[in-house]
Each structure stands twice: as structure tokens, then as C-alpha cells.
PDB file of C-alpha atoms in Angstrom:
ATOM      1  CA  UNK A   1     187.075 134.620 117.007  1.00  0.00           C
ATOM      2  CA  UNK A   2     185.435 133.455 120.257  1.00  0.00           C
ATOM      3  CA  UNK A   3     181.931 134.145 118.919  1.00  0.00           C
ATOM      4  CA  UNK A   4     182.638 132.116 115.765  1.00  0.00           C
ATOM      5  CA  UNK A   5     183.897 129.182 117.830  1.00  0.00           C
ATOM      6  CA  UNK A   6     180.820 129.242 120.067  1.00  0.00           C
ATOM      7  CA  UNK A   7     178.539 129.538 117.020  1.00  0.00           C
ATOM      8  CA  UNK A   8     180.335 126.598 115.360  1.00  0.00           C
ATOM      9  CA  UNK A   9     179.981 124.426 118.475  1.00  0.00           C
ATOM     10  CA  UNK A  10     176.266 125.269 118.762  1.00  0.00           C
ATOM     11  CA  UNK A  11     175.743 124.539 115.059  1.00  0.00           C
ATOM     12  CA  UNK A  12     177.636 121.249 115.296  1.00  0.00           C
ATOM     13  CA  UNK A  13     175.708 120.196 118.412  1.00  0.00           C
ATOM     14  CA  UNK A  14     172.322 121.090 116.931  1.00  0.00           C
ATOM     15  CA  UNK A  15     173.050 119.211 113.679  1.00  0.00           C
ATOM     16  CA  UNK A  16     174.136 116.115 115.625  1.00  0.00           C
ATOM     17  CA  UNK A  17     170.969 116.242 117.705  1.00  0.00           C
ATOM     18  CA  UNK A  18     168.790 116.442 114.595  1.00  0.00           C
ATOM     19  CA  UNK A  19     170.638 113.575 112.915  1.00  0.00           C
ATOM     20  CA  UNK A  20     170.776 111.325 115.973  1.00  0.00           C
ATOM     21  CA  UNK A  21     167.259 111.931 117.273  1.00  0.00           C
ATOM     22  CA  UNK A  22     165.418 110.796 114.185  1.00  0.00           C
ATOM     23  CA  UNK A  23     162.440 108.569 114.692  1.00  0.00           C
ATOM     24  CA  UNK A  24     160.541 107.592 111.535  1.00  0.00           C
ATOM     25  CA  UNK A  25     157.039 106.094 111.523  1.00  0.00           C
ATOM     26  CA  UNK A  26     155.185 104.299 108.716  1.00  0.00           C
ATOM     27  CA  UNK A  27     152.844 106.698 106.949  1.00  0.00           C
ATOM     28  CA  UNK A  28     151.720 104.227 104.278  1.00  0.00           C
ATOM     29  CA  UNK A  29     152.934 100.728 103.669  1.00  0.00           C
ATOM     30  CA  UNK A  30     152.183  97.178 102.721  1.00  0.00           C
ATOM     31  CA  UNK A  31     153.479  93.723 103.490  1.00  0.00           C
ATOM     32  CA  UNK A  32     152.892  90.697 101.313  1.00  0.00           C
ATOM     33  CA  UNK A  33     153.833  87.087 100.822  1.00  0.00           C
ATOM     34  CA  UNK A  34     153.865  84.864  97.762  1.00  0.00           C
ATOM     35  CA  UNK A  35     153.046  81.178  98.132  1.00  0.00           C
ATOM     36  CA  UNK A  36     153.745  78.778  95.299  1.00  0.00           C
ATOM     37  CA  UNK A  37     152.605  75.306  94.417  1.00  0.00           C
ATOM     38  CA  UNK A  38     152.783  73.265  91.227  1.00  0.00           C
ATOM     39  CA  UNK A  39     150.722  75.026  88.520  1.00  0.00           C
ATOM     40  CA  UNK A  40     149.531  77.757  90.887  1.00  0.00           C
ATOM     41  CA  UNK A  41     150.617  80.566  93.182  1.00  0.00           C
ATOM     42  CA  UNK A  42     148.883  83.229  95.211  1.00  0.00           C
ATOM     43  CA  UNK A  43     149.716  86.411  97.048  1.00  0.00           C
ATOM     44  CA  UNK A  44     148.573  87.535 100.482  1.00  0.00           C
ATOM     45  CA  UNK A  45     148.757  91.269 101.109  1.00  0.00           C
ATOM     46  CA  UNK A  46     148.041  93.754 103.871  1.00  0.00           C
ATOM     47  CA  UNK A  47     148.004  97.530 103.583  1.00  0.00           C
ATOM     48  CA  UNK A  48     147.905  97.795 107.378  1.00  0.00           C
ATOM     49  CA  UNK A  49     151.669  97.812 107.975  1.00  0.00           C
ATOM     50  CA  UNK A  50     152.681  99.601 111.166  1.00  0.00           C
ATOM     51  CA  UNK A  51     156.218 100.346 112.235  1.00  0.00           C
ATOM     52  CA  UNK A  52     159.048 102.615 113.275  1.00  0.00           C
ATOM     53  CA  UNK A  53     162.758 103.046 112.784  1.00  0.00           C
ATOM     54  CA  UNK A  54     164.677 104.912 115.466  1.00  0.00           C
ATOM     55  CA  UNK A  55     167.990 105.931 113.925  1.00  0.00           C
ATOM     56  CA  UNK A  56     169.326 107.143 117.277  1.00  0.00           C
ATOM     57  CA  UNK A  57     169.449 103.670 118.812  1.00  0.00           C
ATOM     58  CA  UNK A  58     169.210 101.718 115.545  1.00  0.00           C
ATOM     59  CA  UNK A  59     166.010  99.888 116.458  1.00  0.00           C
ATOM     60  CA  UNK A  60     163.331  98.875 114.008  1.00  0.00           C
ATOM     61  CA  UNK A  61     159.879  97.415 114.719  1.00  0.00           C
ATOM     62  CA  UNK A  62     157.198  96.451 112.212  1.00  0.00           C
ATOM     63  CA  UNK A  63     153.930  94.587 112.590  1.00  0.00           C
ATOM     64  CA  UNK A  64     150.963  93.495 110.511  1.00  0.00           C
ATOM     65  CA  UNK A  65     147.617  92.339 111.895  1.00  0.00           C
ATOM     66  CA  UNK A  66     147.124  88.784 110.597  1.00  0.00           C
ATOM     67  CA  UNK A  67     143.456  89.334 109.784  1.00  0.00           C
ATOM     68  CA  UNK A  68     144.344  92.292 107.566  1.00  0.00           C
ATOM     69  CA  UNK A  69     146.167  89.921 105.185  1.00  0.00           C
ATOM     70  CA  UNK A  70     143.983  89.040 102.205  1.00  0.00           C
ATOM     71  CA  UNK A  71     144.556  86.584  99.335  1.00  0.00           C
ATOM     72  CA  UNK A  72     141.449  87.452  97.273  1.00  0.00           C
ATOM     73  CA  UNK A  73     139.853  84.188  98.403  1.00  0.00           C
ATOM     74  CA  UNK A  74     137.827  84.310 101.638  1.00  0.00           C
ATOM     75  CA  UNK A  75     137.922  80.540 102.158  1.00  0.00           C
ATOM     76  CA  UNK A  76     141.732  80.462 101.778  1.00  0.00           C
ATOM     77  CA  UNK A  77     141.999  83.487 104.100  1.00  0.00           C
ATOM     78  CA  UNK A  78     139.959  81.648 106.743  1.00  0.00           C
ATOM     79  CA  UNK A  79     142.222  78.586 106.470  1.00  0.00           C
ATOM     80  CA  UNK A  80     145.293  80.829 106.733  1.00  0.00           C
ATOM     81  CA  UNK A  81     143.929  82.510 109.892  1.00  0.00           C
ATOM     82  CA  UNK A  82     143.282  79.082 111.419  1.00  0.00           C
ATOM     83  CA  UNK A  83     146.723  77.801 110.396  1.00  0.00           C
ATOM     84  CA  UNK A  84     148.555  80.683 112.090  1.00  0.00           C
ATOM     85  CA  UNK A  85     146.103  80.698 115.038  1.00  0.00           C
ATOM     86  CA  UNK A  86     145.240  84.360 114.411  1.00  0.00           C
ATOM     87  CA  UNK A  87     143.018  84.601 117.504  1.00  0.00           C
ATOM     88  CA  UNK A  88     145.949  83.675 119.754  1.00  0.00           C
ATOM     89  CA  UNK A  89     148.641  85.339 117.581  1.00  0.00           C
ATOM     90  CA  UNK A  90     146.983  88.438 116.105  1.00  0.00           C
ATOM     91  CA  UNK A  91     150.143  90.009 114.616  1.00  0.00           C
ATOM     92  CA  UNK A  92     153.146  89.139 112.499  1.00  0.00           C
ATOM     93  CA  UNK A  93     156.033  91.097 114.060  1.00  0.00           C
ATOM     94  CA  UNK A  94     159.628  91.970 113.257  1.00  0.00           C
ATOM     95  CA  UNK A  95     161.668  93.560 116.048  1.00  0.00           C
ATOM     96  CA  UNK A  96     165.268  94.234 115.103  1.00  0.00           C
ATOM     97  CA  UNK A  97     168.345  96.378 115.078  1.00  0.00           C
ATOM     98  CA  UNK A  98     170.150  97.985 112.158  1.00  0.00           C
ATOM     99  CA  UNK A  99     173.568  96.439 111.633  1.00  0.00           C
ATOM    100  CA  UNK A 100     174.653  99.205 109.244  1.00  0.00           C
ATOM    101  CA  UNK A 101     174.303 102.989 109.497  1.00  0.00           C
ATOM    102  CA  UNK A 102     172.027 105.044 107.259  1.00  0.00           C
ATOM    103  CA  UNK A 103     173.701 108.091 105.713  1.00  0.00           C
ATOM    104  CA  UNK A 104     171.193 110.965 105.681  1.00  0.00           C
ATOM    105  CA  UNK A 105     173.455 112.891 103.265  1.00  0.00           C
ATOM    106  CA  UNK A 106     173.284 110.164 100.584  1.00  0.00           C
ATOM    107  CA  UNK A 107     170.575 110.633  97.926  1.00  0.00           C
ATOM    108  CA  UNK A 108     170.868 107.156  96.390  1.00  0.00           C
ATOM    109  CA  UNK A 109     169.222 103.985  97.677  1.00  0.00           C
ATOM    110  CA  UNK A 110     171.246 102.406 100.480  1.00  0.00           C
ATOM    111  CA  UNK A 111     171.151  98.692 101.280  1.00  0.00           C
ATOM    112  CA  UNK A 112     171.477  98.020 105.005  1.00  0.00           C
ATOM    113  CA  UNK A 113     171.219  94.828 106.996  1.00  0.00           C
ATOM    114  CA  UNK A 114     168.930  94.449 109.958  1.00  0.00           C
ATOM    115  CA  UNK A 115     169.018  91.588 112.450  1.00  0.00           C
ATOM    116  CA  UNK A 116     166.148  90.741 114.701  1.00  0.00           C
ATOM    117  CA  UNK A 117     163.291  88.530 115.796  1.00  0.00           C
ATOM    118  CA  UNK A 118     160.580  87.631 113.298  1.00  0.00           C
ATOM    119  CA  UNK A 119     157.443  86.248 114.942  1.00  0.00           C
ATOM    120  CA  UNK A 120     154.853  84.310 112.951  1.00  0.00           C
ATOM    121  CA  UNK A 121     152.112  82.133 114.445  1.00  0.00           C
ATOM    122  CA  UNK A 122     153.606  82.534 117.919  1.00  0.00           C
ATOM    123  CA  UNK A 123     157.043  81.235 116.870  1.00  0.00           C
ATOM    124  CA  UNK A 124     160.007  83.607 116.956  1.00  0.00           C
ATOM    125  CA  UNK A 125     163.189  83.109 114.952  1.00  0.00           C
ATOM    126  CA  UNK A 126     166.178  85.382 114.625  1.00  0.00           C
ATOM    127  CA  UNK A 127     166.789  86.475 111.035  1.00  0.00           C
ATOM    128  CA  UNK A 128     168.954  88.952 109.152  1.00  0.00           C
ATOM    129  CA  UNK A 129     167.428  90.702 106.171  1.00  0.00           C
ATOM    130  CA  UNK A 130     168.643  93.324 103.724  1.00  0.00           C
ATOM    131  CA  UNK A 131     166.548  96.470 103.519  1.00  0.00           C
ATOM    132  CA  UNK A 132     166.713  99.283 101.014  1.00  0.00           C
ATOM    133  CA  UNK A 133     166.318 102.795 102.380  1.00  0.00           C
ATOM    134  CA  UNK A 134     166.157 105.976 100.340  1.00  0.00           C
ATOM    135  CA  UNK A 135     165.725 109.535 101.544  1.00  0.00           C
ATOM    136  CA  UNK A 136     163.025 110.741  99.120  1.00  0.00           C
ATOM    137  CA  UNK A 137     162.618 114.191 100.666  1.00  0.00           C
ATOM    138  CA  UNK A 138     163.421 115.995 103.895  1.00  0.00           C
ATOM    139  CA  UNK A 139     161.825 113.868 106.618  1.00  0.00           C
ATOM    140  CA  UNK A 140     160.577 111.076 104.308  1.00  0.00           C
ATOM    141  CA  UNK A 141     162.249 107.694 103.732  1.00  0.00           C
ATOM    142  CA  UNK A 142     161.224 104.884 101.380  1.00  0.00           C
ATOM    143  CA  UNK A 143     161.824 101.364 102.739  1.00  0.00           C
ATOM    144  CA  UNK A 144     161.791  98.179 100.660  1.00  0.00           C
ATOM    145  CA  UNK A 145     162.665  94.696 101.855  1.00  0.00           C
ATOM    146  CA  UNK A 146     162.416  91.202 100.373  1.00  0.00           C
ATOM    147  CA  UNK A 147     163.354  87.852 101.894  1.00  0.00           C
ATOM    148  CA  UNK A 148     162.214  84.250 102.013  1.00  0.00           C
ATOM    149  CA  UNK A 149     161.278  81.922 104.834  1.00  0.00           C
ATOM    150  CA  UNK A 150     160.243  78.316 105.306  1.00  0.00           C
ATOM    151  CA  UNK A 151     156.813  78.126 106.922  1.00  0.00           C
ATOM    152  CA  UNK A 152     157.759  74.818 108.554  1.00  0.00           C
ATOM    153  CA  UNK A 153     160.427  76.757 110.513  1.00  0.00           C
ATOM    154  CA  UNK A 154     157.463  78.419 112.238  1.00  0.00           C
ATOM    155  CA  UNK A 155     155.768  75.107 113.022  1.00  0.00           C
ATOM    156  CA  UNK A 156     153.226  75.631 110.254  1.00  0.00           C
ATOM    157  CA  UNK A 157     151.890  72.731 108.234  1.00  0.00           C
ATOM    158  CA  UNK A 158     152.065  73.240 104.489  1.00  0.00           C
ATOM    159  CA  UNK A 159     148.508  73.741 103.189  1.00  0.00           C
ATOM    160  CA  UNK A 160     147.340  71.471 100.384  1.00  0.00           C
ATOM    161  CA  UNK A 161     144.678  71.277  97.744  1.00  0.00           C
ATOM    162  CA  UNK A 162     143.750  67.736  96.728  1.00  0.00           C
ATOM    163  CA  UNK A 163     147.090  66.268  97.889  1.00  0.00           C
ATOM    164  CA  UNK A 164     149.147  69.032  96.221  1.00  0.00           C
ATOM    165  CA  UNK A 165     151.002  70.943  98.918  1.00  0.00           C
ATOM    166  CA  UNK A 166     152.005  74.576  98.904  1.00  0.00           C
ATOM    167  CA  UNK A 167     155.781  74.991  98.749  1.00  0.00           C
ATOM    168  CA  UNK A 168     157.506  75.387 102.098  1.00  0.00           C
ATOM    169  CA  UNK A 169     159.360  78.499 100.922  1.00  0.00           C
ATOM    170  CA  UNK A 170     157.364  81.745 100.919  1.00  0.00           C
ATOM    171  CA  UNK A 171     158.675  85.070  99.585  1.00  0.00           C
ATOM    172  CA  UNK A 172     157.938  88.152 101.683  1.00  0.00           C
ATOM    173  CA  UNK A 173     158.085  91.827 100.759  1.00  0.00           C
ATOM    174  CA  UNK A 174     157.622  95.073 102.639  1.00  0.00           C
ATOM    175  CA  UNK A 175     157.201  98.459 100.994  1.00  0.00           C
ATOM    176  CA  UNK A 176     156.708 101.532 103.174  1.00  0.00           C
ATOM    177  CA  UNK A 177     156.940 105.284 103.229  1.00  0.00           C
ATOM    178  CA  UNK A 178     158.147 106.512 106.618  1.00  0.00           C
ATOM    179  CA  UNK A 179     157.925 110.066 107.934  1.00  0.00           C
ATOM    180  CA  UNK A 180     159.983 111.753 110.591  1.00  0.00           C
ATOM    181  CA  UNK A 181     158.176 112.261 113.896  1.00  0.00           C
TER     182      UNK A 181
END
């Protein structure tokens, strides 16, 4: 009886350590935005997403180098880099904390909220966004997130083409595969 109790305590402790000490890092991922204007829209995308989620302390950090974002138009990309002052502010960054817990036993997609600081063009604002997490295999999690922001909230002037301005609201998405480290 004593051996079984000791074995059970060791098993319980080791399973808690493995669940609580889980740090996941982006293996592959992309971040994109969609900008709209009357009669036109365009997408900027980067496949250089970097980030981590530490499920032990609930922290989450993601970043994208500004100059890795491409819109399939070099001239527009150059204007975008100038607008966000890419030389002075080389990264778009989200640094937050999970509000909800991720259940590693659940096989279905889980929607969690994360609250944190989103920094664009040197301006930081606190936001809360929903993220979808799914355990796709042992040690691998799929993350998807979508939200909108107003670029004027980040002190950015709305770009224009011949007096037609890009909408203030931009839609952002993140799609990443994270692996346990």
C-alpha cells in the first residue's frame, strides 16, 4: 500500500510538472493585415512570425519584423515602412497574458482570450483578443487569431491614392504552428 501511494504521488507530481512547464515556440507562422479602400483592398503578409507561449505563467509574446511584411507592391511597401518609421520601430510586437486556461486534454479547438500590449509604429495600446488554440499532436499546437484595429489609434496617417484614403480599420490575422521546447 505504501509503495502504491508513493508511486501515485510521484506520477501525479511528474504529470503536473510536464503540464505546467510547457513552453511553446513558433515553428512556422504568418501574420497579415488587410487594408480596404473604396474599390480596392490589399493584403500585407509576413512569414517571419516569431513568438512563444509559456503555459506555466500564461505569458505570450509575438513579433514580426516590419520589413518582412510585403504587399506585392514595392512602392507601397516603401511607403508603409516610412509611415510606421520602420528604421526606428523595426518590429510589430504583442506581449500579453492568457486570461483563460488551455486544456491539454481537449482535442477540439479552444477559444481563449489574451490581454496585452500591442506595439505598432512605436505606439503601444492594451488590447484583448480572442485566440484559437488546438492541440494537433503531442507537443504541437495550432494558433489562429483575428482582430481589427484603427491605424489612427497608433498615430498613423491613413494613406491615400489620388485623394482616396485607405480605411482606418485594418483586419489582422495570425496563423502559427507552435512546438513544445
